[in-house]
Coordinates of C-alpha atoms and ligand atoms in Angstrom, one line a residue:
X1 CA -2.8 -6.0 16.2
X2 CA -1.7 -9.1 18.0
X3 CA -4.7 -10.8 17.3
X4 CA -2.9 -14.8 18.2
X5 CA -6.1 -16.4 19.9
X6 CA -5.3 -19.3 19.8
X7 CA -2.2 -21.8 21.0
X8 CA 0.1 -22.4 18.1
X9 CA 2.7 -24.4 19.7
X10 CA 0.0 -26.2 20.3
X11 CA -1.0 -26.8 16.6
X12 CA 2.6 -28.6 16.0
X13 CA 2.4 -30.2 18.8
X14 CA -0.5 -32.0 17.1
X15 CA 0.8 -32.1 13.9
X16 CA -2.7 -32.8 13.3
X17 CA -2.7 -33.1 9.3
X18 CA -5.4 -30.8 7.6
X19 CA -5.5 -28.7 11.6
X20 CA -6.9 -25.8 8.2
X21 CA -7.5 -26.4 5.2
X22 CA -6.0 -23.7 3.7
X23 CA -2.7 -21.2 5.0
X24 CA -3.4 -16.8 3.4
X25 CA 0.6 -16.2 3.0
X26 CA 0.2 -12.1 3.7
X27 CA -2.3 -9.9 6.1
X28 CA -2.9 -7.3 3.3
X29 CA -6.4 -6.1 2.2
X30 CA -6.2 -8.9 0.4
X31 CA -4.5 -12.0 2.0
X32 CA -7.6 -10.6 4.9
X33 CA -10.0 -10.8 2.3
X34 CA -9.2 -13.6 0.6
X35 CA -9.3 -15.6 4.5
X36 CA -13.4 -13.6 4.4
X37 CA -14.1 -15.4 1.8
X38 CA -12.5 -18.7 2.2
X39 CA -14.0 -18.2 5.2
X40 CA -17.7 -18.2 4.9
X41 CA -17.5 -20.9 2.1
X42 CA -16.4 -23.2 5.0
X43 CA -12.9 -23.8 4.6
X44 CA -11.5 -23.8 7.9
X45 CA -8.5 -20.3 7.2
X46 CA -5.4 -19.7 8.7
X47 CA -3.8 -15.9 8.0
X48 CA -0.8 -15.5 8.4
X49 CA 1.6 -11.6 8.3
X50 CA 5.0 -10.7 9.6
X51 CA 4.4 -8.2 10.9
X52 CA 0.8 -6.4 12.2
X53 CA -1.7 -6.9 10.1
X54 CA -1.3 -3.7 6.9
X55 CA 1.6 -3.1 7.0
X56 CA 3.4 -3.9 3.6
X57 CA 1.3 -1.5 1.2
X58 CA -1.6 -1.5 2.0
X59 CA -0.1 0.7 5.4
X60 CA 1.2 2.7 3.2
X61 CA -1.1 3.5 -0.4
X62 CA -2.6 6.5 -0.8
X63 CA -6.3 6.1 0.8
X64 CA -7.8 6.9 -2.3
X65 CA -11.1 4.9 -3.3
X66 CA -10.8 4.7 -6.3
X67 CA -14.0 5.5 -9.0
X68 CA -12.3 4.4 -12.2
X69 CA -11.3 8.2 -13.2
X70 CA -7.7 7.3 -12.8
X71 CA -8.0 4.6 -15.7
X72 CA -11.0 5.5 -17.3
X73 CA -9.0 6.9 -21.2
X74 CA -5.7 3.6 -20.9
X75 CA -7.5 0.9 -19.3
X76 CA -11.6 0.7 -19.3
X77 CA -11.2 -2.9 -18.0
X78 CA -9.4 -1.6 -14.6
X79 CA -12.1 1.2 -14.5
X80 CA -15.1 -1.0 -14.4
X81 CA -14.2 -3.3 -12.0
X82 CA -12.7 -0.3 -9.9
X83 CA -16.5 1.5 -9.9
X84 CA -18.2 -1.7 -9.8
X85 CA -16.2 -2.9 -6.2
X86 CA -16.1 1.2 -5.1
X87 CA -20.0 0.0 -5.0
X88 CA -20.2 -2.5 -3.7
X89 CA -17.7 -1.6 -0.6
X90 CA -20.1 1.3 -0.4
X91 CA -22.6 -1.3 1.1
X92 CA -20.6 -3.5 2.3
X93 CA -18.1 -1.3 4.5
X94 CA -19.4 2.3 4.9
X95 CA -17.2 3.0 7.9
X96 CA -14.2 2.5 6.3
X97 CA -15.0 4.9 4.0
X98 CA -14.9 8.9 3.5
X99 CA -17.4 9.7 1.3
X100 CA -15.4 12.9 0.0
X101 CA -16.2 12.9 -4.4
X102 CA -13.8 13.5 -6.0
X103 CA -13.2 16.5 -9.2
X104 CA -11.2 15.8 -12.1
X105 CA -10.4 18.9 -13.1
X106 CA -8.7 20.8 -16.3
X107 CA -6.1 22.6 -15.0
X108 CA -4.0 25.1 -18.3
X109 CA -0.6 22.5 -18.8
X110 CA -3.5 19.3 -19.3
X111 CA -4.6 18.2 -22.8
X112 CA -7.7 19.9 -24.1
X113 CA -7.7 16.3 -26.5
X114 CA -7.8 14.6 -23.5
X115 CA -10.0 17.0 -21.0
X116 CA -12.7 17.2 -24.5
X117 CA -13.2 13.3 -24.3
X118 CA -12.9 12.2 -20.4
X119 CA -16.6 12.5 -19.9
X120 CA -17.9 9.7 -22.5
X121 CA -15.1 8.0 -21.4
X122 CA -16.2 8.1 -18.1
X123 CA -20.0 6.8 -19.1
X124 CA -18.7 4.0 -21.3
X125 CA -17.5 2.4 -18.7
X126 CA -20.4 3.0 -16.2
X127 CA -18.4 5.2 -13.9
X128 CA -20.8 8.0 -12.8
X129 CA -19.3 11.5 -13.6
X130 CA -20.7 15.1 -13.6
X131 CA -19.9 18.6 -15.2
X132 CA -19.8 20.8 -12.7
X133 CA -19.6 24.9 -12.5
X134 CA -16.0 26.0 -12.0
X135 CA -16.8 29.1 -9.2
X136 CA -18.9 26.3 -7.4
X137 CA -15.6 23.8 -6.8
X138 CA -13.8 26.7 -6.7
X139 CA -16.2 27.7 -4.4
X140 CA -16.1 24.4 -2.0
X141 CA -11.9 23.9 -2.9
X142 CA -10.4 27.4 -2.4
X143 CA -7.2 26.3 -2.5
X144 CA -7.5 24.9 -5.6
X145 CA -5.6 27.0 -9.2
X146 CA -8.1 29.7 -9.9
X147 CA -7.2 29.5 -13.0
X148 CA -8.4 25.3 -13.8
X149 CA -10.5 25.7 -16.8
X150 CA -13.6 22.8 -16.4
X151 CA -14.7 20.3 -13.4
X152 CA -15.6 17.1 -13.1
X153 CA -17.7 15.1 -10.7
X154 CA -16.9 11.9 -10.0
X155 CA -18.1 9.2 -7.0
X156 CA -14.5 8.5 -4.8
X157 CA -13.7 8.8 -1.3
X158 CA -10.6 8.1 0.7
X159 CA -10.6 3.9 2.2
X160 CA -8.8 3.8 6.7
X161 CA -7.4 0.0 5.6
X162 CA -6.6 -0.5 9.0
X163 CA -10.1 -1.2 10.4
X164 CA -10.7 -2.6 6.6
X165 CA -8.3 -5.4 7.0
X166 CA -9.5 -6.0 11.2
X167 CA -13.3 -6.2 9.9
X168 CA -12.8 -9.0 7.6
X169 CA -10.9 -11.1 9.7
X170 CA -13.6 -10.4 12.3
X171 CA -16.2 -11.7 9.6
X172 CA -13.8 -14.1 9.2
X173 CA -13.2 -15.6 12.9
X174 CA -16.9 -15.4 13.3
X175 CA -17.0 -18.4 11.3
X176 CA -14.6 -20.7 12.9
X177 CA -11.3 -19.5 10.6
X178 CA -8.4 -17.0 12.3
X179 CA -5.3 -14.6 11.6
X180 CA -2.3 -14.8 12.9
X181 CA -0.3 -11.5 13.2
X182 CA 3.8 -11.3 13.7
X183 CA 4.7 -14.9 12.2
X184 CA 6.3 -15.4 9.6
X185 CA 6.8 -18.0 7.2
X186 CA 9.9 -18.6 6.3
X187 CA 9.5 -22.2 4.9
X188 CA 7.6 -25.3 2.8
X189 CA 7.6 -28.4 2.6
X190 CA 6.7 -30.3 -1.3
X191 CA 5.9 -33.5 -1.9
X192 CA 6.2 -33.7 -6.1
X193 CA 2.6 -31.7 -6.8
X194 CA 1.9 -31.3 -3.2
X195 CA 2.7 -28.8 -0.5
X196 CA 2.4 -30.6 1.9
X197 CA 3.9 -28.7 5.2
X198 CA 4.7 -24.6 6.3
X199 CA 6.6 -23.2 9.0
X200 CA 6.2 -20.2 10.7
X201 CA 8.8 -17.9 12.9
X202 CA 7.3 -16.3 15.2
X203 CA 8.6 -12.9 15.2
X204 CA 8.5 -11.7 18.6
X205 CA 10.0 -15.0 20.0
X206 CA 11.3 -17.2 18.1
X207 CA 9.7 -20.1 18.1
X208 CA 8.6 -22.4 15.1
X209 CA 5.3 -23.8 14.1
X210 CA 4.9 -26.8 11.0
X211 CA 1.4 -27.1 10.2
X212 CA 0.1 -28.9 7.3
X213 CA -2.8 -26.3 4.8
X214 CA -4.3 -28.0 2.5
X215 CA -4.2 -25.5 0.8
X216 CA -1.7 -22.9 0.4
X217 CA -2.5 -19.6 -1.4
X218 CA 0.0 -16.6 -1.5
X219 CA -1.9 -12.8 -1.3
X220 CA 2.1 -11.6 -0.4
X221 CA 1.7 -8.7 -3.4
X222 CA 5.0 -7.5 -4.4
X223 CA 6.5 -10.1 -1.8
X224 CA 5.1 -13.4 -4.3
X225 CA 7.7 -13.4 -5.9
X226 CA 9.8 -14.7 -1.8
X227 CA 7.0 -16.9 -1.1
X228 CA 6.8 -18.9 -4.4
X229 CA 10.5 -19.1 -4.8
X230 CA 10.6 -21.4 -1.4
X231 CA 8.5 -24.0 -3.9
X232 CA 10.8 -23.3 -6.5
X233 CA 8.3 -21.7 -8.7
X234 CA 9.4 -18.7 -10.6
X235 CA 6.8 -15.3 -9.9
X236 CA 8.0 -12.3 -12.0
X237 CA 7.6 -8.6 -9.3
X238 CA 9.2 -6.1 -10.6
X239 CA 7.9 -3.6 -7.3
X240 CA 7.3 -0.6 -8.2
X241 CA 7.6 1.9 -5.6
X242 CA 5.5 4.7 -5.0
X243 CA 6.5 8.2 -3.1
X244 CA 3.4 10.2 -1.4
X245 CA 3.9 13.7 1.2
X246 CA 1.7 14.1 3.6
X247 CA 0.6 18.2 4.5
X248 CA -0.9 18.9 8.0
X249 CA -4.3 20.2 7.3
X250 CA -6.8 19.3 5.1
X251 CA -6.1 22.0 2.0
X252 CA -8.7 20.0 0.0
X253 CA -12.3 18.3 1.6
X254 CA -13.0 16.6 -1.9
X255 CA -10.4 14.3 -4.1
X256 CA -8.7 16.2 -6.3
X257 CA -7.3 14.5 -9.5
X258 CA -5.5 15.7 -12.4
X259 CA -7.9 15.8 -16.0
X260 CA -5.4 14.0 -18.2
X261 CA -2.9 10.6 -18.2
X262 CA -2.4 10.0 -14.3
X263 CA 1.0 10.6 -13.6
X264 CA 3.4 12.2 -11.3
X265 CA 2.3 14.9 -8.2
X266 CA -1.6 15.0 -9.3
X267 CA -3.9 13.8 -7.1
X268 CA -4.8 15.4 -3.6
X269 CA -6.3 12.4 -0.9
X270 CA -8.5 14.5 2.0
X271 CA -7.5 11.6 4.8
X272 CA -9.4 12.4 8.2
X273 CA -7.2 15.5 9.4
X274 CA -4.3 15.7 7.1
X275 CA -4.1 15.5 3.2
X276 CA -1.6 13.1 0.9
X277 CA 0.1 14.5 -2.5
X278 CA 1.1 11.6 -4.5
X279 CA 2.5 9.5 -5.8
X280 CA 5.6 8.1 -8.2
X281 CA 6.6 5.0 -9.7
X282 CA 9.6 3.5 -10.1
X283 CA 11.2 0.2 -10.2
X284 CA 13.4 -1.1 -7.0
X285 CA 15.4 -4.5 -6.3
X286 CA 14.2 -5.5 -3.3
X287 CA 11.0 -4.3 -1.3
X288 CA 12.5 -3.9 2.0
X289 CA 15.1 -2.1 0.5
X290 CA 14.5 1.6 -0.2
X291 CA 14.2 5.4 0.2
X292 CA 13.0 8.8 -0.2
X293 CA 15.0 11.7 -1.5
X294 CA 14.6 14.7 -1.4
X295 CA 14.5 15.3 -5.1
X296 CA 11.3 13.0 -5.1
X297 CA 9.9 15.2 -2.5
X298 CA 11.1 18.6 -4.4
X299 CA 9.8 17.0 -7.1
X300 CA 6.1 15.9 -6.6
X301 CA 5.3 19.5 -5.2
X302 CA 6.3 21.3 -8.1
X303 CA 4.1 19.5 -10.1
X304 CA 1.5 19.3 -7.1
X305 CA 2.1 23.2 -7.7
X306 CA 0.3 23.1 -10.7
X307 CA -3.3 21.8 -8.6
X308 CA -2.7 23.8 -5.9
X309 CA -0.3 27.0 -6.7
X310 CA 0.9 27.5 -2.5
X311 CA 1.6 23.9 -2.5
X312 CA 5.6 25.0 -1.3
X313 CA 3.7 27.5 1.4
X314 CA 2.0 24.5 2.5
X315 CA 3.3 22.9 6.1
X316 CA 4.4 18.9 4.9
X317 CA 3.8 16.2 8.0
X318 CA 5.9 13.8 6.5
X319 CA 7.2 11.4 3.6
X320 CA 6.1 7.7 2.8
X321 CA 6.7 5.0 0.2
X322 CA 4.6 1.9 -0.6
X323 CA 5.5 -0.5 -3.2
X324 CA 3.0 -1.1 -5.8
X325 CA 2.7 -5.0 -6.4
X326 CA 4.0 -5.1 -10.1
X327 CA 3.8 -8.8 -11.7
X328 CA 5.2 -9.9 -15.2
X329 CA 3.6 -12.4 -16.4
X330 CA 5.6 -14.8 -18.9
X331 CA 4.8 -14.9 -22.5
X332 CA 3.1 -18.6 -22.9
X333 CA 0.6 -17.1 -20.0
X334 CA 0.2 -14.1 -21.4
X335 CA -1.3 -15.8 -24.0
X336 CA -3.5 -18.8 -22.2
X337 CA -4.9 -15.2 -20.8
X338 CA -5.6 -14.0 -23.4
X339 CA -8.2 -17.2 -24.1
X340 CA -9.2 -16.9 -21.2
X341 CA -10.2 -13.5 -19.8
X342 CA -11.8 -14.9 -16.8
X343 CA -8.0 -15.3 -15.8
X344 CA -6.0 -12.6 -15.6
X345 CA -7.3 -9.0 -16.5
X346 CA -5.0 -6.2 -16.4
X347 CA -5.9 -5.0 -13.5
X348 CA -5.3 -8.3 -11.0
X349 CA -3.5 -12.1 -12.0
X350 CA -4.3 -15.2 -9.8
X351 CA -2.2 -17.6 -10.8
X352 CA -2.2 -21.4 -10.8
X353 CA 0.8 -22.7 -10.2
X354 CA -1.0 -27.1 -10.3
X355 CA -1.6 -25.1 -14.3
X356 CA 1.9 -23.3 -14.0
X357 CA 4.3 -25.7 -12.6
X358 CA 3.0 -28.3 -11.7
X359 CA 1.6 -27.7 -7.7
X360 CA -1.5 -28.5 -7.5
X361 CA -2.6 -27.3 -4.3
X362 CA -0.7 -23.4 -4.4
X363 CA -1.9 -20.6 -6.2
X364 CA -0.8 -17.1 -5.9
X365 CA -2.7 -13.3 -6.3
X366 CA -1.0 -10.2 -7.9
X367 CA -1.4 -7.1 -8.6
X368 CA -4.5 -5.9 -8.2
X369 CA -5.7 -1.7 -6.1
X370 CA -6.5 -2.0 -2.3
X371 CA -10.3 -0.4 -4.0
X372 CA -10.5 -4.0 -6.2
X373 CA -9.2 -6.5 -2.6
X374 CA -12.2 -7.9 -2.5
X375 CA -12.9 -8.8 -6.0
X376 CA -9.1 -10.2 -6.2
X377 CA -10.4 -12.5 -3.5
X378 CA -13.8 -14.0 -5.3
X379 CA -11.3 -14.8 -8.7
X380 CA -8.9 -15.5 -5.9
X381 CA -11.3 -18.0 -3.8
X382 CA -13.2 -19.4 -7.2
X383 CA -10.0 -21.2 -8.0
X384 CA -9.6 -22.3 -5.1
X385 CA -12.6 -23.9 -4.6
X386 CA -13.0 -25.4 -8.1
X387 CA -9.9 -27.1 -7.1
X388 CA -11.1 -28.6 -3.3
X389 CA -14.7 -29.2 -4.7
X390 CA -16.2 -26.6 -2.7
X391 CA -19.8 -25.1 -4.6
X392 CA -20.4 -22.8 -2.1
X393 CA -21.1 -19.2 -3.4
X394 CA -18.9 -15.6 -2.4
X395 CA -21.1 -14.1 -0.3
X396 CA -18.7 -11.4 0.8
X397 CA -20.3 -8.7 -1.6
X398 CA -23.3 -9.0 -0.1
X399 CA -22.7 -9.5 3.3
X400 CA -21.8 -6.4 5.8
X401 CA -18.7 -6.3 8.0
X402 CA -19.1 -7.4 11.2
X403 CA -18.9 -3.5 13.0
X404 CA -20.1 -1.7 10.2
X405 CA -24.0 0.4 10.9
X406 CA -25.2 0.5 7.2
X407 CA -25.5 3.6 5.5
X408 CA -23.2 5.1 7.7
X409 CA -20.0 6.7 6.8
X410 CA -16.8 7.2 8.3
X411 CA -17.5 11.4 9.5
X412 CA -14.6 13.4 9.7
X413 CA -16.0 15.2 13.3
X414 CA -17.4 12.1 14.3
X415 CA -14.9 11.1 17.7
X416 CA -15.6 14.7 18.8
X417 CA -19.6 14.7 18.5
X418 CA -19.2 10.6 19.8
X419 CA -18.3 12.5 23.1
X420 CA -20.1 15.4 23.6
X421 CA -23.0 12.9 22.7
X422 CA -22.2 10.7 26.1
X423 CA -22.3 14.4 28.2
X424 CA -19.3 15.8 26.8
X425 CA -16.5 17.0 29.4
X426 CA -12.9 15.7 30.3
X427 CA -12.2 13.4 27.9
X428 CA -8.8 12.8 29.4
X429 CA -7.1 13.5 25.6
X430 CA -3.9 11.4 24.7
X431 CA -3.8 12.9 21.9
X432 CA -5.1 15.9 20.5
X433 CA -5.9 16.2 16.5
X434 CA -6.5 12.9 16.0
X435 CA -8.8 13.3 19.9
X436 CA -7.5 9.7 20.6
X437 CA -9.0 9.1 24.7
X438 CA -7.6 7.5 27.1
X439 CA -10.4 5.2 27.5
X440 CA -10.3 4.6 23.0
X441 CA -6.2 3.7 24.0
X442 CA -7.3 1.2 27.2
X443 CA -10.0 -0.4 24.6
X444 CA -7.6 -0.9 22.3
X445 CA -4.8 -2.3 24.2
X446 CA -7.4 -4.5 25.9
X447 CA -7.8 -6.0 23.2
X448 CA -4.5 -6.5 21.4
X449 CA -1.9 -6.4 25.0
X450 CA 0.4 -7.0 23.5
X451 CA 1.1 -3.7 20.6
X452 CA 3.5 -1.5 20.1
X453 CA 2.9 1.7 19.9
X454 CA 3.8 1.7 16.4
X455 CA 0.8 -1.1 16.5
X456 CA -1.4 1.3 19.0
X457 CA -0.9 4.1 16.2
X458 CA -2.2 2.0 13.1
X459 CA -5.3 0.9 15.1
X460 CA -6.4 4.2 17.3
X461 CA -4.8 7.0 14.6
X462 CA -2.3 7.7 17.9
X463 CA 0.5 9.8 16.7
X464 CA -0.9 10.6 12.8
X465 CA -2.1 13.8 13.1
X466 CA 0.4 17.4 12.5
X467 CA 1.6 16.9 15.5
X468 CA 2.8 13.4 14.4
X469 CA 3.4 11.6 17.6
X470 CA 5.2 14.7 19.3
X471 CA 3.1 15.6 22.3
X472 CA 1.1 12.1 22.5
X473 CA 3.7 9.6 22.1
X474 CA 5.2 10.0 25.7
X475 CA 1.6 9.9 26.7
X476 CA 1.1 7.1 24.8
X477 CA 4.2 5.4 26.4
X478 CA 3.2 6.7 30.0
X479 CA -0.1 3.9 29.3
X480 CA 1.2 1.0 28.5
X481 CA 3.4 1.6 31.5
X482 CA 0.8 2.3 34.5
X483 CA -1.2 -0.8 32.1
X484 CA 2.1 -2.9 32.1
X485 CA 2.9 -2.6 36.2
X486 CA -0.5 -2.9 36.9
X487 CA -0.2 -6.3 35.6
X488 CA 2.4 -7.1 37.7
X489 CA 5.7 -6.3 35.5
X490 CA 8.8 -5.0 37.7
X491 CA 10.6 -3.6 33.9
X492 CA 7.2 -0.2 33.6
X493 CA 9.4 2.1 33.3
X494 CA 12.0 0.3 30.8
X495 CA 8.7 -0.5 28.6
X496 CA 7.6 2.6 28.4
X497 CA 11.4 3.8 27.5
X498 CA 11.1 1.0 24.7
X499 CA 7.4 2.1 23.6
X500 CA 8.3 5.4 22.7
X501 CA 11.7 4.6 21.2
X502 CA 10.7 2.2 19.0
X503 CA 7.6 4.6 17.5
X504 CA 10.4 6.9 17.3
X505 CA 12.3 5.3 15.4
X506 CA 9.9 4.6 13.3
X507 CA 7.8 8.1 12.9
X508 CA 11.0 10.5 12.5
X509 CA 12.2 8.3 9.4
X510 CA 9.1 10.1 7.1
X511 CA 10.7 13.5 8.1
X512 CA 13.8 13.5 7.1
X513 CA 14.0 13.9 3.0
X514 CA 11.8 16.7 4.3
X515 CA 13.7 18.4 7.6
X516 CA 13.7 22.0 5.9
X517 CA 11.8 24.5 7.3
X518 CA 8.7 25.0 9.2
X519 CA 9.0 21.6 9.8
X520 CA 12.6 21.5 10.4
X521 CA 11.2 24.4 13.3
X522 CA 9.4 21.4 14.7
X523 CA 11.5 19.4 14.1
X524 CA 13.5 20.7 16.6
X525 CA 11.0 21.8 19.0
X526 CA 10.2 17.9 19.5
X527 CA 13.8 16.6 19.2
X528 CA 13.5 18.9 22.6
X529 CA 11.0 17.4 24.8
X530 CA 12.0 13.8 23.4
X531 CA 16.7 15.2 24.1
X532 CA 16.1 17.7 26.4
X533 CA 12.9 17.2 28.5
X534 CA 13.0 12.9 28.6
X535 CA 16.7 12.6 28.1
X536 CA 15.6 10.3 25.0
X537 CA 19.2 10.0 23.9
X538 CA 20.8 8.2 27.4
X539 CA 19.0 5.5 26.0
X540 CA 19.4 4.8 22.7
X541 CA 22.6 4.1 23.4
X542 CA 21.4 0.9 24.4
X543 CA 19.8 -0.3 21.9
X544 CA 22.0 -1.8 18.5
X545 CA 21.6 -0.1 15.4
X546 CA 19.8 -1.8 12.4
X547 CA 21.0 -0.7 9.1
X548 CA 18.9 -1.9 7.5
X549 CA 16.2 0.3 9.1
X550 CA 17.3 2.5 7.7
X551 CA 16.9 2.2 3.9
X552 CA 13.3 1.7 4.4
X553 CA 10.5 4.4 3.3
X554 CA 8.3 5.5 6.4
X555 CA 4.6 3.8 6.9
X556 CA 1.6 6.4 6.7
Ligands
FAD1 C1 2.5 5.0 -3.4 C2 0.8 3.5 -3.7 C3 -0.8 3.7 -4.1 C4 -1.2 3.5 -4.3 N1 -2.9 3.9 -4.0 C5 -3.7 2.9 -3.9 C6 -5.1 4.6 -3.7 O1 -4.9 5.3 -3.5 N2 -5.9 3.3 -4.1 C7 -6.1 2.0 -3.7 O2 -7.0 1.1 -4.7 N3 -4.1 1.2 -4.7 C8 -3.5 1.8 -4.5 N4 -2.5 1.7 -4.1 C9 -2.6 -0.2 -4.4 C10 -2.3 -0.6 -3.5 O3 -2.3 -0.3 -2.0 C11 -2.2 -2.1 -3.5 O4 -3.1 -2.7 -4.7 C12 -2.6 -3.5 -1.7 O5 -2.6 -2.7 -1.5 C13 -2.1 -4.5 -1.8 O6 -2.3 -5.0 -1.6 P1 -2.2 -6.9 -1.1 O7 -2.8 -6.9 0.0 O8 -2.1 -7.6 -2.0 O9 -0.6 -6.6 -0.4 P2 0.6 -6.3 0.6 O10 -0.7 -4.7 1.3 O11 1.7 -5.6 0.2 O12 0.8 -7.5 1.6 C14 1.2 -8.1 1.7 C15 1.9 -8.8 2.5 O13 2.8 -9.7 2.6 C16 3.8 -9.8 3.9 N5 4.5 -10.7 3.2 C17 5.4 -11.3 2.9 N6 6.8 -11.8 2.9 C18 5.4 -12.8 4.9 C19 6.6 -13.4 5.2 N7 7.1 -14.8 4.3 N8 5.7 -14.1 5.5 C20 3.7 -13.6 5.9 N9 3.4 -12.5 6.2 C21 4.5 -11.9 5.2 C22 4.0 -8.8 4.3 O14 4.4 -8.1 5.4 C23 2.9 -7.6 3.1 O15 2.7 -6.6 4.6 C24 -1.3 2.1 -4.0 C25 -0.1 1.2 -4.4 C26 1.1 2.3 -4.3 C27 2.6 1.9 -3.6

């Protein structure tokens, strides 16, 4: 999603002191939410993201709209925040949510005392919870372990992150703000107690832009320590890697959780045409360098079999990982927070670098969940507005996001239904798994002319279904090449080649740790198409290998 709608060189040439009131760093859900909230309160804001929007943790998470059920026993505050935001998101962003519902099932391995107290803990945290007959749950979800003992129904769901980000950015633009992708913050200048300028590097052209905002908000998640270090401030992050496995079919239409204290491999989330098992928790030094091991994959499957006994027989599509933005507050902050519960919650923390580090126009938001991104943004923007003397109230919970229809949640069959409603017939299909048509791809590329195929994947879901791009990547690359030709490019074939290579590299990363059995057979077949049929291997020789990319966990 290359969304540079403004001439960026213009900004640096003008050297205008306050072209933007606020610079927001990090284009995940939190950054997009903060951008929207600031814009709606009248502050002209620029969001910058070093890659495509939603390529940090937000694009590598599990996909769950939390009901709060996973936290009721150990963290009632987090549970309350989740259910409250769950209700708000259903209202303001229905198209980004599939209302799958959630089952918390007591397997024979789950402790009796936890199961016995679960419903009361839900009620105490205001989380809707109804016990349903086991037979009813098994009728709806026949792949579940037939030995489950009790089932509780909660309002879990599944959330599409990229559309959510795009809607937030669209609303911000309506209110006079902007967002630039592929712009990395590379430095900030400090003059005493203030940040006076920030330098951005265009990750595609290498050009630099200097801007002079009145305020800087870091929403860089697991990378927050790196941003703070640019002005000699310490923010101690403990990035926690979580690995997830994507199966080639929706073995469940409902989110399935084990009814126990949350641990590895105990939740399956149906996401569009696939189902995702997660997750794990492992500290990593660098949020950009980590790997997924075969041992992790095997352990996840073994844990998942407690819920779905036939899991090992199901076909895996890929493994991917994200990094939790876990923050370790210094002791004095924890003490201050205990006095002022608004500043810190166990779920997320807004760091006031004025009070903590003597920089008046800088805050960082860390921790939290995707489900609570709007509330995180509200808390952050309340602090920024307090400092800038802005009294406009937050309206993000009340106004539906652009492109969303009240009450109309996502439905898996919608693309086919929409197509049939328009008369059906030859759909000019590019991606059969996700029902992506040529007009849909053209419409996306019209809006994002510089998009890579990986950006196209996030924007349209091309290549995200069971074939994982095997049968649609070359078609989409052909469209990219054809459009380049119409636009007068002379290197049409090269553009299509580059599009294929970039996309396949990213996709195959996630299949390496799971390459065995039937998935390995499919990989051989797809390799045959691309290497035998299309001769992709000959293109690879011309590419300079980037060793650092090899160890980075694949995307969703
Ligand atoms: C394995 C796992 C599973 C999860 N599952 C769920 C779930 O099911 N439900 C749920 O609600 N939550 C879940 N979470 C939590 C949720 O994903 C995160 O809390 C949320 O996505 C964080 O969003 P963010 O915008 O704060 O961070 P990010 O999405 O990481 O955004 C930060 C952005 O900053 C950018 N950035 C970094 N440095 C720079 C720079 N110098 N210049 C410009 N940009 C920069 C990064 O590229 C990144 O895109 C999960 C997390 C993990 C790790």
